[in-house]
Tab-separated table of C-alpha atoms in Angstrom:
chain	number	residue	atom	x	y	z
A	1	UNK	CA	-0.006	-0.036	0.007
A	2	UNK	CA	1.283	3.410	-0.928
A	3	UNK	CA	0.310	6.009	1.613
A	4	UNK	CA	-0.619	9.546	0.614
A	5	UNK	CA	1.595	11.887	2.647
A	6	UNK	CA	0.534	15.120	0.998
A	7	UNK	CA	-0.805	17.910	3.154
A	8	UNK	CA	-4.254	19.429	2.482
A	9	UNK	CA	-3.893	22.863	0.836
A	10	UNK	CA	-6.422	24.133	3.371
A	11	UNK	CA	-4.223	23.196	6.360
A	12	UNK	CA	-0.969	24.899	7.124
A	13	UNK	CA	2.078	22.651	7.380
A	14	UNK	CA	3.748	23.411	10.790
A	15	UNK	CA	7.101	25.114	10.802
A	16	UNK	CA	9.368	24.970	13.817
A	17	UNK	CA	12.610	26.596	12.575
A	18	UNK	CA	14.156	29.779	14.041
A	19	UNK	CA	13.654	31.421	10.723
A	20	UNK	CA	9.993	30.713	10.946
A	21	UNK	CA	9.910	32.267	14.399
A	22	UNK	CA	11.760	35.358	13.193
A	23	UNK	CA	9.196	35.713	10.383
A	24	UNK	CA	6.546	36.579	12.933
A	25	UNK	CA	8.273	39.936	13.469
A	26	UNK	CA	7.902	40.910	9.793
A	27	UNK	CA	6.590	44.562	9.682
A	28	UNK	CA	4.080	43.791	7.025
A	29	UNK	CA	2.592	40.816	8.959
A	30	UNK	CA	2.434	42.913	12.167
A	31	UNK	CA	0.803	45.925	10.380
A	32	UNK	CA	-1.766	43.628	8.709
A	33	UNK	CA	-2.619	42.015	12.015
A	34	UNK	CA	-2.918	45.377	13.701
A	35	UNK	CA	-5.253	46.691	10.902
A	36	UNK	CA	-7.592	43.717	11.351
A	37	UNK	CA	-7.603	44.194	15.141
A	38	UNK	CA	-8.392	47.925	14.782
A	39	UNK	CA	-11.270	47.188	12.435
A	40	UNK	CA	-12.983	44.636	14.801
A	41	UNK	CA	-12.366	46.917	17.851
A	42	UNK	CA	-13.519	50.190	16.269
A	43	UNK	CA	-17.120	49.880	17.609
A	44	UNK	CA	-15.840	49.923	21.220
A	45	UNK	CA	-13.745	53.101	20.863
A	46	UNK	CA	-16.480	54.945	18.863
A	47	UNK	CA	-18.827	54.327	21.741
A	48	UNK	CA	-16.131	55.168	24.367
A	49	UNK	CA	-15.532	58.536	22.728
A	50	UNK	CA	-19.271	59.269	22.676
A	51	UNK	CA	-19.791	59.034	18.877
A	52	UNK	CA	-23.365	57.740	18.819
A	53	UNK	CA	-25.138	59.224	15.754
A	54	UNK	CA	-26.785	56.162	14.095
A	55	UNK	CA	-26.441	57.689	10.580
A	56	UNK	CA	-22.644	57.626	11.128
A	57	UNK	CA	-22.139	54.682	13.469
A	58	UNK	CA	-24.248	52.050	11.709
A	59	UNK	CA	-22.522	52.400	8.230
A	60	UNK	CA	-19.085	52.723	9.786
A	61	UNK	CA	-19.339	49.771	12.100
A	62	UNK	CA	-20.975	47.649	9.407
A	63	UNK	CA	-18.096	48.375	6.988
A	64	UNK	CA	-15.340	47.884	9.558
A	65	UNK	CA	-16.870	44.582	10.693
A	66	UNK	CA	-17.014	43.276	7.139
A	67	UNK	CA	-13.464	44.461	6.397
A	68	UNK	CA	-12.138	43.180	9.685
A	69	UNK	CA	-13.508	39.708	9.343
A	70	UNK	CA	-12.552	39.537	5.693
A	71	UNK	CA	-8.962	40.034	6.848
A	72	UNK	CA	-9.255	37.490	9.638
A	73	UNK	CA	-10.488	34.875	7.132
A	74	UNK	CA	-7.813	35.585	4.553
A	75	UNK	CA	-4.537	36.861	6.015
A	76	UNK	CA	-1.550	34.689	6.675
A	77	UNK	CA	-1.320	32.615	9.876
A	78	UNK	CA	1.431	34.819	11.191
A	79	UNK	CA	-0.591	38.037	10.589
A	80	UNK	CA	-3.562	36.301	12.253
A	81	UNK	CA	-1.419	35.781	15.377
A	82	UNK	CA	-0.810	39.500	15.489
A	83	UNK	CA	-4.436	40.299	14.949
A	84	UNK	CA	-5.292	38.220	17.942
A	85	UNK	CA	-2.462	39.829	19.953
A	86	UNK	CA	-3.586	43.343	19.283
A	87	UNK	CA	-7.299	42.358	19.618
A	88	UNK	CA	-6.628	41.067	23.084
A	89	UNK	CA	-4.862	44.317	23.987
A	90	UNK	CA	-7.451	46.672	22.423
A	91	UNK	CA	-10.346	44.830	24.156
A	92	UNK	CA	-8.734	43.844	27.453
A	93	UNK	CA	-5.681	46.025	28.285
A	94	UNK	CA	-7.488	46.982	31.498
A	95	UNK	CA	-7.625	43.487	33.050
A	96	UNK	CA	-4.503	43.995	35.176
A	97	UNK	CA	-5.508	47.379	36.511
A	98	UNK	CA	-6.862	45.921	39.737
A	99	UNK	CA	-3.326	44.994	40.711
A	100	UNK	CA	-2.879	48.642	41.664
A	101	UNK	CA	-4.851	47.953	44.815
A	102	UNK	CA	-2.804	44.976	45.900
A	103	UNK	CA	0.629	46.570	45.756
A	104	UNK	CA	1.640	44.561	42.660
A	105	UNK	CA	1.260	47.254	39.958
A	106	UNK	CA	4.454	45.927	38.400
A	107	UNK	CA	2.345	42.957	37.267
A	108	UNK	CA	0.233	45.117	34.928
A	109	UNK	CA	2.665	44.928	31.862
A	110	UNK	CA	2.994	41.177	32.418
A	111	UNK	CA	-0.764	40.722	32.380
A	112	UNK	CA	-0.950	42.867	29.225
A	113	UNK	CA	1.549	40.592	27.552
A	114	UNK	CA	-0.216	37.490	28.840
A	115	UNK	CA	-3.611	38.603	27.492
A	116	UNK	CA	-2.234	39.671	24.143
A	117	UNK	CA	-0.174	36.521	23.662
A	118	UNK	CA	-3.107	34.381	24.774
A	119	UNK	CA	-5.470	35.738	22.199
A	120	UNK	CA	-2.656	35.711	19.629
A	121	UNK	CA	-2.264	31.971	20.112
A	122	UNK	CA	-6.026	31.341	19.917
A	123	UNK	CA	-6.159	33.215	16.609
A	124	UNK	CA	-2.984	31.448	15.469
A	125	UNK	CA	-4.649	28.085	16.037
A	126	UNK	CA	-7.465	29.206	13.746
A	127	UNK	CA	-4.785	30.203	11.265
A	128	UNK	CA	-3.738	26.550	10.901
A	129	UNK	CA	-6.760	26.320	8.541
A	130	UNK	CA	-6.253	28.440	5.405
A	131	UNK	CA	-9.657	28.076	3.787
A	132	UNK	CA	-11.829	31.124	4.663
A	133	UNK	CA	-14.908	28.983	5.337
A	134	UNK	CA	-13.075	26.791	7.760
A	135	UNK	CA	-11.820	29.862	9.550
A	136	UNK	CA	-15.366	31.302	9.554
A	137	UNK	CA	-16.630	28.172	11.274
A	138	UNK	CA	-13.928	28.494	13.890
A	139	UNK	CA	-14.621	32.149	14.618
A	140	UNK	CA	-18.319	31.265	14.909
A	141	UNK	CA	-17.367	28.724	17.551
A	142	UNK	CA	-15.047	31.173	19.372
A	143	UNK	CA	-17.919	32.766	21.180
A	144	UNK	CA	-18.576	29.440	22.915
A	145	UNK	CA	-14.994	29.303	24.196
A	146	UNK	CA	-14.449	30.893	27.562
A	147	UNK	CA	-10.840	30.628	28.700
A	148	UNK	CA	-10.627	30.630	32.548
A	149	UNK	CA	-14.356	31.265	32.636
A	150	UNK	CA	-13.948	34.726	31.051
A	151	UNK	CA	-16.452	35.282	28.264
A	152	UNK	CA	-16.008	38.925	27.252
A	153	UNK	CA	-14.643	38.171	23.868
A	154	UNK	CA	-17.838	37.762	21.869
A	155	UNK	CA	-16.990	37.980	18.149
A	156	UNK	CA	-20.586	38.936	17.118
A	157	UNK	CA	-20.474	41.874	19.562
A	158	UNK	CA	-18.700	43.695	16.695
A	159	UNK	CA	-22.152	43.948	15.035
A	160	UNK	CA	-24.004	45.454	17.988
A	161	UNK	CA	-24.331	48.951	16.376
A	162	UNK	CA	-24.201	47.759	12.736
A	163	UNK	CA	-26.982	46.991	10.287
A	164	UNK	CA	-26.337	43.266	10.909
A	165	UNK	CA	-28.015	41.189	13.595
A	166	UNK	CA	-26.236	39.783	16.663
A	167	UNK	CA	-27.994	36.506	16.955
A	168	UNK	CA	-25.804	33.357	16.344
A	169	UNK	CA	-27.646	32.463	13.128
A	170	UNK	CA	-27.168	36.066	11.835
A	171	UNK	CA	-23.491	35.965	12.722
A	172	UNK	CA	-23.169	32.577	10.957
A	173	UNK	CA	-24.715	34.077	7.785
A	174	UNK	CA	-22.474	37.133	8.109
A	175	UNK	CA	-19.377	34.957	8.245
A	176	UNK	CA	-20.645	32.686	5.524
A	177	UNK	CA	-21.167	35.622	3.167
A	178	UNK	CA	-17.688	36.948	3.765
A	179	UNK	CA	-16.164	33.441	3.525
A	180	UNK	CA	-17.896	32.817	0.185
A	181	UNK	CA	-16.792	36.196	-1.167
A	182	UNK	CA	-13.233	35.445	-0.129
A	183	UNK	CA	-13.069	31.901	-1.512
A	184	UNK	CA	-15.209	31.789	-4.686
A	185	UNK	CA	-13.872	32.616	-8.159
A	186	UNK	CA	-14.438	36.251	-9.229
A	187	UNK	CA	-17.583	35.573	-11.331
A	188	UNK	CA	-19.266	33.787	-8.398
A	189	UNK	CA	-18.291	36.171	-5.629
A	190	UNK	CA	-21.645	37.869	-5.817
A	191	UNK	CA	-23.073	34.728	-4.157
A	192	UNK	CA	-21.577	36.035	-0.852
A	193	UNK	CA	-24.027	38.905	-0.917
A	194	UNK	CA	-27.035	36.748	-0.268
A	195	UNK	CA	-26.020	35.494	3.197
A	196	UNK	CA	-24.919	39.071	4.105
A	197	UNK	CA	-28.312	40.336	3.071
A	198	UNK	CA	-30.081	37.683	5.172
A	199	UNK	CA	-27.891	38.658	8.138
A	200	UNK	CA	-29.259	42.208	8.142
A	201	UNK	CA	-31.225	43.101	11.328
A	202	UNK	CA	-34.742	44.023	10.152
A	203	UNK	CA	-35.417	45.476	13.576
A	204	UNK	CA	-32.319	47.744	13.699
A	205	UNK	CA	-32.717	50.622	16.105
A	206	UNK	CA	-35.832	49.307	17.782
A	207	UNK	CA	-35.938	49.335	21.574
A	208	UNK	CA	-38.076	47.460	24.095
A	209	UNK	CA	-40.870	49.501	25.597
A	210	UNK	CA	-40.221	50.670	29.204
A	211	UNK	CA	-42.745	50.115	31.995
A	212	UNK	CA	-44.469	53.079	33.621
A	213	UNK	CA	-42.627	53.013	36.976
A	214	UNK	CA	-39.819	55.555	37.523
A	215	UNK	CA	-36.348	54.404	38.493
A	216	UNK	CA	-33.359	56.451	39.667
A	217	UNK	CA	-30.021	54.845	38.800
A	218	UNK	CA	-27.109	56.288	40.843
A	219	UNK	CA	-23.892	57.141	39.196
A	220	UNK	CA	-21.176	57.493	41.768
A	221	UNK	CA	-17.379	57.989	41.521
A	222	UNK	CA	-16.022	56.595	44.744
A	223	UNK	CA	-12.298	55.785	44.478
A	224	UNK	CA	-11.551	52.065	44.990
A	225	UNK	CA	-8.681	52.955	47.398
A	226	UNK	CA	-11.176	54.688	49.712
A	227	UNK	CA	-14.156	52.420	49.296
A	228	UNK	CA	-13.298	49.860	51.935
A	229	UNK	CA	-11.536	52.333	54.303
A	230	UNK	CA	-13.572	52.113	57.500
A	231	UNK	CA	-12.912	55.760	58.351
A	232	UNK	CA	-15.107	56.730	55.366
A	233	UNK	CA	-17.950	54.382	56.303
A	234	UNK	CA	-20.091	56.921	58.296
A	235	UNK	CA	-19.857	59.440	55.499
A	236	UNK	CA	-20.713	56.717	52.905
A	237	UNK	CA	-23.814	55.672	54.866
A	238	UNK	CA	-24.882	59.278	55.209
A	239	UNK	CA	-24.518	59.946	51.497
A	240	UNK	CA	-26.471	56.796	50.642
A	241	UNK	CA	-29.340	57.797	52.870
A	242	UNK	CA	-29.347	61.277	51.357
A	243	UNK	CA	-29.525	59.788	47.876
A	244	UNK	CA	-32.487	57.651	48.897
A	245	UNK	CA	-34.324	60.580	50.371
A	246	UNK	CA	-33.620	62.677	47.279
A	247	UNK	CA	-35.025	59.984	45.055
A	248	UNK	CA	-38.143	59.736	47.272
A	249	UNK	CA	-38.681	63.508	47.209
A	250	UNK	CA	-38.329	63.593	43.432
A	251	UNK	CA	-41.137	61.051	42.986
A	252	UNK	CA	-39.136	57.943	41.932
A	253	UNK	CA	-40.695	54.572	42.529
A	254	UNK	CA	-37.321	52.816	42.868
A	255	UNK	CA	-33.723	53.866	43.569
A	256	UNK	CA	-30.927	51.515	42.548
A	257	UNK	CA	-27.560	52.084	44.252
A	258	UNK	CA	-24.464	50.295	42.895
A	259	UNK	CA	-22.427	47.306	43.920
A	260	UNK	CA	-21.041	47.278	47.457
A	261	UNK	CA	-22.390	50.798	47.900
A	262	UNK	CA	-22.609	49.819	51.588
A	263	UNK	CA	-19.007	48.459	52.004
A	264	UNK	CA	-19.896	46.215	54.969
A	265	UNK	CA	-21.859	43.130	56.016
A	266	UNK	CA	-25.214	44.920	55.917
A	267	UNK	CA	-27.192	42.078	57.420
A	268	UNK	CA	-25.061	42.459	60.616
A	269	UNK	CA	-26.031	46.102	61.117
A	270	UNK	CA	-29.537	45.761	62.538
A	271	UNK	CA	-30.123	49.472	63.065
A	272	UNK	CA	-29.205	50.453	59.478
A	273	UNK	CA	-31.263	47.570	58.106
A	274	UNK	CA	-34.312	48.764	60.047
A	275	UNK	CA	-33.753	52.326	58.791
A	276	UNK	CA	-33.672	51.175	55.221
A	277	UNK	CA	-36.761	49.044	55.752
A	278	UNK	CA	-38.587	52.156	57.038
A	279	UNK	CA	-37.492	54.256	54.078
A	280	UNK	CA	-38.732	51.483	51.715
A	281	UNK	CA	-42.319	52.260	52.704
A	282	UNK	CA	-42.180	55.138	50.362
A	283	UNK	CA	-39.707	53.940	47.703
A	284	UNK	CA	-38.239	50.559	46.676
A	285	UNK	CA	-34.481	50.564	47.505
A	286	UNK	CA	-31.895	48.353	45.850
A	287	UNK	CA	-28.305	48.450	47.153
A	288	UNK	CA	-25.158	46.327	47.031
A	289	UNK	CA	-23.380	45.079	50.166
A	290	UNK	CA	-21.766	42.026	51.667
A	291	UNK	CA	-23.780	39.227	53.288
A	292	UNK	CA	-22.279	37.059	55.943
A	293	UNK	CA	-23.690	33.851	57.469
A	294	UNK	CA	-21.030	33.459	60.143
A	295	UNK	CA	-18.811	31.230	57.992
A	296	UNK	CA	-18.955	32.453	54.421
A	297	UNK	CA	-18.990	35.847	52.673
A	298	UNK	CA	-21.278	36.688	49.735
A	299	UNK	CA	-21.354	39.545	47.273
A	300	UNK	CA	-24.983	40.478	47.463
A	301	UNK	CA	-27.822	42.770	46.484
A	302	UNK	CA	-30.339	43.896	49.126
A	303	UNK	CA	-33.874	44.759	48.129
A	304	UNK	CA	-36.059	46.796	50.475
A	305	UNK	CA	-39.651	47.048	49.557
A	306	UNK	CA	-42.652	48.075	51.641
A	307	UNK	CA	-40.801	47.344	54.849
A	308	UNK	CA	-39.558	43.931	53.775
A	309	UNK	CA	-35.979	42.951	52.878
A	310	UNK	CA	-34.828	40.388	50.244
A	311	UNK	CA	-31.232	39.324	49.721
A	312	UNK	CA	-29.875	37.937	46.409
A	313	UNK	CA	-26.347	36.512	46.383
A	314	UNK	CA	-24.097	36.590	43.359
A	315	UNK	CA	-24.043	33.379	41.259
A	316	UNK	CA	-21.016	33.859	38.935
A	317	UNK	CA	-17.863	35.379	40.302
A	318	UNK	CA	-15.281	37.492	38.463
A	319	UNK	CA	-12.331	35.330	37.465
A	320	UNK	CA	-9.214	36.334	39.411
A	321	UNK	CA	-11.191	39.119	41.139
A	322	UNK	CA	-13.615	37.199	43.314
A	323	UNK	CA	-12.397	33.674	42.679
A	324	UNK	CA	-9.358	31.964	41.245
A	325	UNK	CA	-10.561	29.589	38.462
A	326	UNK	CA	-7.722	27.105	39.099
A	327	UNK	CA	-7.238	23.900	41.139
A	328	UNK	CA	-7.499	24.609	44.859
A	329	UNK	CA	-3.772	24.347	45.641
A	330	UNK	CA	-2.962	26.903	42.993
A	331	UNK	CA	-5.948	29.097	44.018
A	332	UNK	CA	-4.786	29.077	47.598
A	333	UNK	CA	-1.191	29.942	46.625
A	334	UNK	CA	-2.332	32.861	44.426
A	335	UNK	CA	-4.667	34.182	47.181
A	336	UNK	CA	-1.800	34.045	49.663
A	337	UNK	CA	0.719	35.662	47.303
A	338	UNK	CA	-1.486	38.458	45.857
A	339	UNK	CA	-4.599	38.772	48.042
A	340	UNK	CA	-3.134	38.548	51.576
A	341	UNK	CA	-4.649	35.069	52.065
A	342	UNK	CA	-8.268	36.123	51.321
A	343	UNK	CA	-10.676	33.379	50.439
A	344	UNK	CA	-12.964	33.300	47.371
A	345	UNK	CA	-16.521	34.497	47.802
A	346	UNK	CA	-19.286	31.948	48.059
A	347	UNK	CA	-22.133	31.954	45.621
A	348	UNK	CA	-25.793	31.165	45.179
A	349	UNK	CA	-26.559	28.013	43.222
A	350	UNK	CA	-28.768	29.624	40.574
A	351	UNK	CA	-29.976	33.034	39.350
A	352	UNK	CA	-32.390	34.775	41.665
A	353	UNK	CA	-35.643	36.442	40.816
A	354	UNK	CA	-36.957	39.009	43.314
A	355	UNK	CA	-40.720	39.798	43.246
A	356	UNK	CA	-41.376	43.324	44.480
A	357	UNK	CA	-44.401	45.662	44.423
A	358	UNK	CA	-43.273	46.934	41.010
A	359	UNK	CA	-42.734	43.586	39.377
A	360	UNK	CA	-40.290	40.671	39.253
A	361	UNK	CA	-36.581	41.354	38.648
A	362	UNK	CA	-33.677	39.088	37.820
A	363	UNK	CA	-30.731	39.993	40.044
A	364	UNK	CA	-27.244	40.422	38.573
A	365	UNK	CA	-24.036	41.838	39.967
A	366	UNK	CA	-21.474	43.327	37.588
A	367	UNK	CA	-19.877	40.442	35.575
A	368	UNK	CA	-23.042	38.350	35.900
A	369	UNK	CA	-25.010	40.721	33.624
A	370	UNK	CA	-22.775	39.629	30.778
A	371	UNK	CA	-23.265	35.837	31.112
A	372	UNK	CA	-25.891	33.787	29.270
A	373	UNK	CA	-26.647	31.822	32.473
A	374	UNK	CA	-28.158	34.922	34.114
A	375	UNK	CA	-30.668	35.264	31.262
A	376	UNK	CA	-32.163	31.774	31.428
A	377	UNK	CA	-35.863	31.967	31.121
A	378	UNK	CA	-35.690	35.338	29.281
A	379	UNK	CA	-36.450	37.575	32.322
A	380	UNK	CA	-38.458	40.668	31.486
A	381	UNK	CA	-36.495	42.890	33.852
A	382	UNK	CA	-33.017	42.741	35.296
A	383	UNK	CA	-31.391	44.898	37.911
A	384	UNK	CA	-27.603	44.974	37.509
A	385	UNK	CA	-25.246	46.681	39.882
A	386	UNK	CA	-21.518	47.206	39.267
A	387	UNK	CA	-18.347	48.638	40.754
A	388	UNK	CA	-16.055	49.477	37.848
A	389	UNK	CA	-13.587	51.503	40.013
A	390	UNK	CA	-11.111	48.517	39.844
A	391	UNK	CA	-10.500	49.117	36.135
A	392	UNK	CA	-11.042	52.789	35.433
A	393	UNK	CA	-10.044	54.883	33.673
A	394	UNK	CA	-10.364	52.515	30.743
A	395	UNK	CA	-12.769	51.202	28.162
A	396	UNK	CA	-13.969	48.450	30.578
A	397	UNK	CA	-17.225	50.256	31.478
A	398	UNK	CA	-17.959	50.841	27.761
A	399	UNK	CA	-17.310	47.198	26.887
A	400	UNK	CA	-19.483	46.088	29.792
A	401	UNK	CA	-22.360	48.306	28.534
A	402	UNK	CA	-22.024	47.011	24.956
A	403	UNK	CA	-22.182	43.440	26.256
A	404	UNK	CA	-25.286	44.276	28.264
A	405	UNK	CA	-26.835	45.739	25.106
A	406	UNK	CA	-25.963	42.504	23.357
A	407	UNK	CA	-27.645	40.343	25.970
A	408	UNK	CA	-30.605	42.677	26.353
A	409	UNK	CA	-31.188	42.398	22.554
A	410	UNK	CA	-30.561	38.638	22.506
A	411	UNK	CA	-33.036	37.778	25.369
A	412	UNK	CA	-35.466	40.730	25.257
A	413	UNK	CA	-34.545	41.839	28.768
A	414	UNK	CA	-34.682	45.437	30.046
A	415	UNK	CA	-31.611	45.992	32.239
A	416	UNK	CA	-31.448	48.696	34.876
A	417	UNK	CA	-27.718	49.154	35.438
A	418	UNK	CA	-26.264	51.199	38.368
A	419	UNK	CA	-22.480	51.572	38.513
A	420	UNK	CA	-19.701	53.175	40.512
A	421	UNK	CA	-17.134	54.648	38.029
A	422	UNK	CA	-19.194	53.057	35.271
A	423	UNK	CA	-22.159	53.765	32.998
A	424	UNK	CA	-25.512	53.897	34.817
A	425	UNK	CA	-28.318	53.521	32.278
A	426	UNK	CA	-31.417	51.678	31.301
A	427	UNK	CA	-30.617	49.212	28.514
A	428	UNK	CA	-33.550	48.250	26.327
């Protein structure tokens, strides 16, 4: 038997020589990769700089998404590595910023390199396959891949403000159209236009109708370095109570304060809890604080409504912020080395719905509002509270808002988001 040892023209033959390694630093390859990364990141920075006019944004983000993914499906594997490297940095350069508060700020450049290289390698693996349609299939699957439980790289998010839809089937058609255009002979390239046309969002610009109750979303700017300083606690409580009274006097039905706005175990302060219960006779109060059961600590949301109090604990923790997504022996070592021996928070077992006098609300705390699991059952309303002070100034609050827009659109959920150093808004 004669074995066929030829390599498929659609799969790259691996190269392991030093000359191949040096070829990664070719200026043309780097520039091409950077160009692709800029194109699929443009929508974030347009939003960050406040450029929101739909007549400008929709055409610009549509064209940049088409051009960006065309490059990702056609450029060389080495250029694809650089596109992943720069995409990781353009989307997630802020991840290491929290190290500032643990006296390990020197780790920030290392985290930046780690994130960039990580996404560069992920893209490079896709680059093993040269055929545009094979690459398109892998990029479609990328949104199901969550390294270390971190899911903020959603490829179809690039379409959020474009004329194209953000549903998986629309993104699949979008990639199919570009893949066909890139791979078919010139006289057949027009066939790629049909899937692109079918991927267009026929409900572009439409928003979910808001209910008739009135909600105040607080927008504070408390520095993270001061937030947990006990000397500021009396002033913090006083300011929170003043905000609640202002919302009541202005005729709001609900006031939503942000994550850990009471930087304490609120359930252990009986007098403050009673005061908030009393105030809730006139307005529904939502506020973030810790909850302790004597053994474990939870990141929680407290709901005060008509004198009653409901507590919803966080379900999904922030990787490397609230939990270390590694085997226990490694997690304990990292906690000891970087977090002064602190233990991971505990969590609720499933998403929590809170039924109040104004309706039923799905509870979400920060990172949770960007996870599919929190939208199971397509909740009508969600209250999301965040503390973005760990990562600001950066694009992190903007990226979080865009992701919440994506999930709101995907599941038909109205999100009331209140944030410290973030973007407090109603997303619908």
